[in-house]
C-alpha positions as a printed NumPy array, in Angstrom:
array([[-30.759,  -0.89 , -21.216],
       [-30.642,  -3.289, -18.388],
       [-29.353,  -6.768, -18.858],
       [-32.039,  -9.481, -19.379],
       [-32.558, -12.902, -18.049],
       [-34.83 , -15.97 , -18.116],
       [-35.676, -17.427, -15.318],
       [-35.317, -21.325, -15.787],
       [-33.329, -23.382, -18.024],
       [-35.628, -26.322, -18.588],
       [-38.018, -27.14 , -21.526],
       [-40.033, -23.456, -21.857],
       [-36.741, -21.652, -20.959],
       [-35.107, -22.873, -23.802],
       [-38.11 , -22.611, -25.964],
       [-38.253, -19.048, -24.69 ],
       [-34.876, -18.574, -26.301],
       [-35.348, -20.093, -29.303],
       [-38.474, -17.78 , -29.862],
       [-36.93 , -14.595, -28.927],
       [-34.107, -15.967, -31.928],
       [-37.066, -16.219, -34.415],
       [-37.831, -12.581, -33.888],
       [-36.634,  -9.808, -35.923],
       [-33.819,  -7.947, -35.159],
       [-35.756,  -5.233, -33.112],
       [-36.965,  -7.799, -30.754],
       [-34.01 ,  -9.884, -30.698],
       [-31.988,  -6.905, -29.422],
       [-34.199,  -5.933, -26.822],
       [-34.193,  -9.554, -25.784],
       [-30.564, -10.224, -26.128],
       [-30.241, -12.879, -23.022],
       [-27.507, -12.289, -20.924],
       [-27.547, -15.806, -18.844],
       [-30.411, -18.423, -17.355],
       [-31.373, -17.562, -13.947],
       [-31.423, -21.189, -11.831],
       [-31.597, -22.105,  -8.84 ],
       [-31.343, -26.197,  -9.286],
       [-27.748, -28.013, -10.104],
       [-27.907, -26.48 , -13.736],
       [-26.192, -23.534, -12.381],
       [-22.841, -22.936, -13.196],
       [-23.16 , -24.771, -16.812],
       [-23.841, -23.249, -20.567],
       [-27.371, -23.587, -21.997],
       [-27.204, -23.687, -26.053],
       [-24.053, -20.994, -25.496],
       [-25.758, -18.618, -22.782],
       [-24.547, -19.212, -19.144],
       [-26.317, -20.435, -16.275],
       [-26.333, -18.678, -13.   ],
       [-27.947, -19.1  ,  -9.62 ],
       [-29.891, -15.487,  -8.857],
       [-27.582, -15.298,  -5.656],
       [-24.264, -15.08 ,  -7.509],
       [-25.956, -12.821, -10.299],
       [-23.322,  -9.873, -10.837],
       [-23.753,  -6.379, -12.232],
       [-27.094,  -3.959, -12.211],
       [-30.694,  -5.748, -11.25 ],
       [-31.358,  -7.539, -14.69 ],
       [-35.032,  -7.462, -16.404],
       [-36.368, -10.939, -16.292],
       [-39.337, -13.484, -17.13 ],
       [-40.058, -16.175, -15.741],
       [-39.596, -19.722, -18.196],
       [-41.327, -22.068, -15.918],
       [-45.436, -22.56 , -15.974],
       [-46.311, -23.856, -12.368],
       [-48.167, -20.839, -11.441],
       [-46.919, -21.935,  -7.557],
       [-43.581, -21.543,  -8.735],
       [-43.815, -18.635, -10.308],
       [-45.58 , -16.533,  -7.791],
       [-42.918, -17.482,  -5.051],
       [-40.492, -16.862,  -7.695],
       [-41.621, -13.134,  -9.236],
       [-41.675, -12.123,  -5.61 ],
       [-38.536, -13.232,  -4.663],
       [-36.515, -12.025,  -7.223],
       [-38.853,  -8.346,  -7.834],
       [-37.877,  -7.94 ,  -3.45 ],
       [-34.546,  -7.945,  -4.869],
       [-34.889,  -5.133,  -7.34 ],
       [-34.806,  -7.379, -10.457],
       [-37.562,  -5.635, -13.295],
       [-40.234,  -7.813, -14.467],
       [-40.215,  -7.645, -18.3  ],
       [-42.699,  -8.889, -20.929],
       [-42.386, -10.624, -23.742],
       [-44.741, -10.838, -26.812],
       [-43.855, -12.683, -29.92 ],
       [-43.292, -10.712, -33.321],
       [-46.373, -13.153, -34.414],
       [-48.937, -12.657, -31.817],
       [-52.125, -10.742, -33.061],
       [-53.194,  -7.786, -31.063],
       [-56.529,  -6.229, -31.04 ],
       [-57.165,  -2.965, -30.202],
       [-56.166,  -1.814, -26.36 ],
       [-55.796,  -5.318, -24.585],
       [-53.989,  -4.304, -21.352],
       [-50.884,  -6.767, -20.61 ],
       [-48.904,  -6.92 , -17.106],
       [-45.277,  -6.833, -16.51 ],
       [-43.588, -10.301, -16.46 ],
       [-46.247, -11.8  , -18.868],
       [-45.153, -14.133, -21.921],
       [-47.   , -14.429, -25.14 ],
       [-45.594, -16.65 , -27.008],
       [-45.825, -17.734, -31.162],
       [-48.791, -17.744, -32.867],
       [-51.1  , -16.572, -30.274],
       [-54.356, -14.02 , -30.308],
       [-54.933, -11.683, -27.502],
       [-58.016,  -9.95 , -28.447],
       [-59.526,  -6.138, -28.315],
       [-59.861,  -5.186, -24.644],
       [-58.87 ,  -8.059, -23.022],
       [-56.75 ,  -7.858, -19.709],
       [-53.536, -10.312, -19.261],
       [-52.185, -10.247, -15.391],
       [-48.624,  -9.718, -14.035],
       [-46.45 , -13.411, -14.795],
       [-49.169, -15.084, -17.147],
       [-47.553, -17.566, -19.633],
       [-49.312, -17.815, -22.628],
       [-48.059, -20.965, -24.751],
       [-48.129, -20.982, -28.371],
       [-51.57 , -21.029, -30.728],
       [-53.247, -20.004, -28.354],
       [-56.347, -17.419, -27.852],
       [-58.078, -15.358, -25.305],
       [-60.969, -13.156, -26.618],
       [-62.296,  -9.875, -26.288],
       [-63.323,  -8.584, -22.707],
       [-61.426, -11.506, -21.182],
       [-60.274, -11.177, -17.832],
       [-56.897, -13.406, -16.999],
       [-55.186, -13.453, -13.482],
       [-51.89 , -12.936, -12.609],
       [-49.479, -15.981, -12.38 ],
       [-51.853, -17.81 , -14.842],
       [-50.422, -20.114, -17.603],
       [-52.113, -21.266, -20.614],
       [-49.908, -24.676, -22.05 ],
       [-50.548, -24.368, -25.59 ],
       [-53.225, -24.593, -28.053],
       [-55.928, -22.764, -25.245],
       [-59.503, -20.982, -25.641],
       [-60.285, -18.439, -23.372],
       [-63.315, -17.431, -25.25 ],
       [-64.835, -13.519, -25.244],
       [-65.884, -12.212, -21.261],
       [-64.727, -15.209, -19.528],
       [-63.02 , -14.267, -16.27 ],
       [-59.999, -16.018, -15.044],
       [-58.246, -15.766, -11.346],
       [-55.025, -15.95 , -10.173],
       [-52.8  , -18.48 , -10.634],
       [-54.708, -20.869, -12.926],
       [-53.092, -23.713, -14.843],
       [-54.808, -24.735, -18.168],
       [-53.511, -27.615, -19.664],
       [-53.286, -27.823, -23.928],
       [-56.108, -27.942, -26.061],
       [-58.295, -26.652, -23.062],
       [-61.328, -24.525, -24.165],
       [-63.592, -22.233, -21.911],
       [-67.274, -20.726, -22.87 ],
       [-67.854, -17.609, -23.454],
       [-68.737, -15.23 , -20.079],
       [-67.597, -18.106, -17.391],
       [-65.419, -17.729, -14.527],
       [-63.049, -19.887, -13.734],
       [-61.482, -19.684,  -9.681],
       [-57.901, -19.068,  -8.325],
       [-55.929, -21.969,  -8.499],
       [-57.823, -23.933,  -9.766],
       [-57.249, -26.752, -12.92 ],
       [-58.054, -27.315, -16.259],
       [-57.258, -30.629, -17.829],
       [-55.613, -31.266, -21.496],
       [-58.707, -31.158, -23.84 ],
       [-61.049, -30.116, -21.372],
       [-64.472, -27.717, -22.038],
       [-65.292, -25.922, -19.881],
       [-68.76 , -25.3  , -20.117],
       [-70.407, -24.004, -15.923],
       [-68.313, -21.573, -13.914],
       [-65.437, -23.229, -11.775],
       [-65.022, -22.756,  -8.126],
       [-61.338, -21.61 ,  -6.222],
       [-58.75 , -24.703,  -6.369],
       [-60.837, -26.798,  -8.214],
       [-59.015, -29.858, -10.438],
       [-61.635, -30.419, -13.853],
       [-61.338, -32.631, -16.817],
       [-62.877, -33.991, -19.729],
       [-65.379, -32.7  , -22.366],
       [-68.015, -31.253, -20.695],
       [-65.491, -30.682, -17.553],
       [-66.328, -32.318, -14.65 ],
       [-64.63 , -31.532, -10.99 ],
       [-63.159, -34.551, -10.116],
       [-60.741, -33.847,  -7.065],
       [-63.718, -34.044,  -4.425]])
């Protein structure tokens, strides 16, 4: 099996490594992390124990990888960067997540504790999906999306790329919510959402015009 690594040493990374601990023992050996990936002045240091290593002086066979970082900026440029370089997107899924039946997930996606990902839902490529929370049945959620915790991504509600929901955050069933766009911490999201829009407050109301 080919070595894996997370990218990013900061707050998620770390969390990331902690979960992958709390796993059983099938899980934690498939996720046995061989260094942080970093490209900041971190690199070069140890991380609780595991080593921290700029991708450029990364040595032996193309590791798999996810991404522990949830600007969904940074992880685009980032997934394509290091995939051009032959580097396997991986995904990891919690031992406590519930499943329903046939949700389809995307490489380099992250569930993390807690979390429901209902029956025929589909999760993108690099989607970051922070503890406790949910997205239901039908749901459609764009690559390079992250979800910070405690989020509602009710039944038929489509998602585009790169969204950034901030925790607590709850959408109504069958919206759409643009690329790019917003969510505030706590925010409902109650009328459809247009491309690169910022919304906040309960019900959400655009307020970057």
């Amino acid at each position: 099996m080919k070595p894996f690594v997370i990218v990013g040493a900061g707050g998620l990374g770390r969390e990331l490594l902690g979960w992958i601990a709390n796993c059983g023992p099938d899980t934690r050996r498939r996720f046995q992390v061989a260094s942080f990936i970093s490209e900041w002045k971190d690199a070069g240091t140890l991380c609780h124990g595991v080593p921290v290593c700029h991708p450029n002086d990364w040595r032996g066979p193309a590791p798999r990888f996810v991404i522990g970082l949830s600007d969904p900026i940074e992880k685009k440029r980032i997934a394509l960067s290091l995939q051009a370089r032959g580097w396997e997107a991986e995904t990891f899924i919690h031992d406590s997540v519930a499943s329903g039946l046939a949700p389809k997930i995307g490489a380099g996606t992250v569930i993390c504790p807690r979390c429901c990902i209902s029956t025929d839902s589909e999760i993108g490529e690099h989607v970051l999906i922070n503890s406790a929370s949910g997205v239901g049945h039908d749901a459609i959620v764009g690559d390079y999306t992250s979800l910070l915790g405690a989020v509602s991504i009710n039944g038929n509600v489509t998602v585009g790329e790169g969204v950034l929901f901030g925790a607590g955050s709850i959408v109504h069933p069958g919206k759409k919510i643009g690329s790019w766009s917003k969510i505030g911490l706590g925010s409902v999201v109650i009328r459809n959402v247009p491309d690169k829009a910022v919304m906040f407050g309960n019900p959400a109301q655009r307020i970057d015009a």
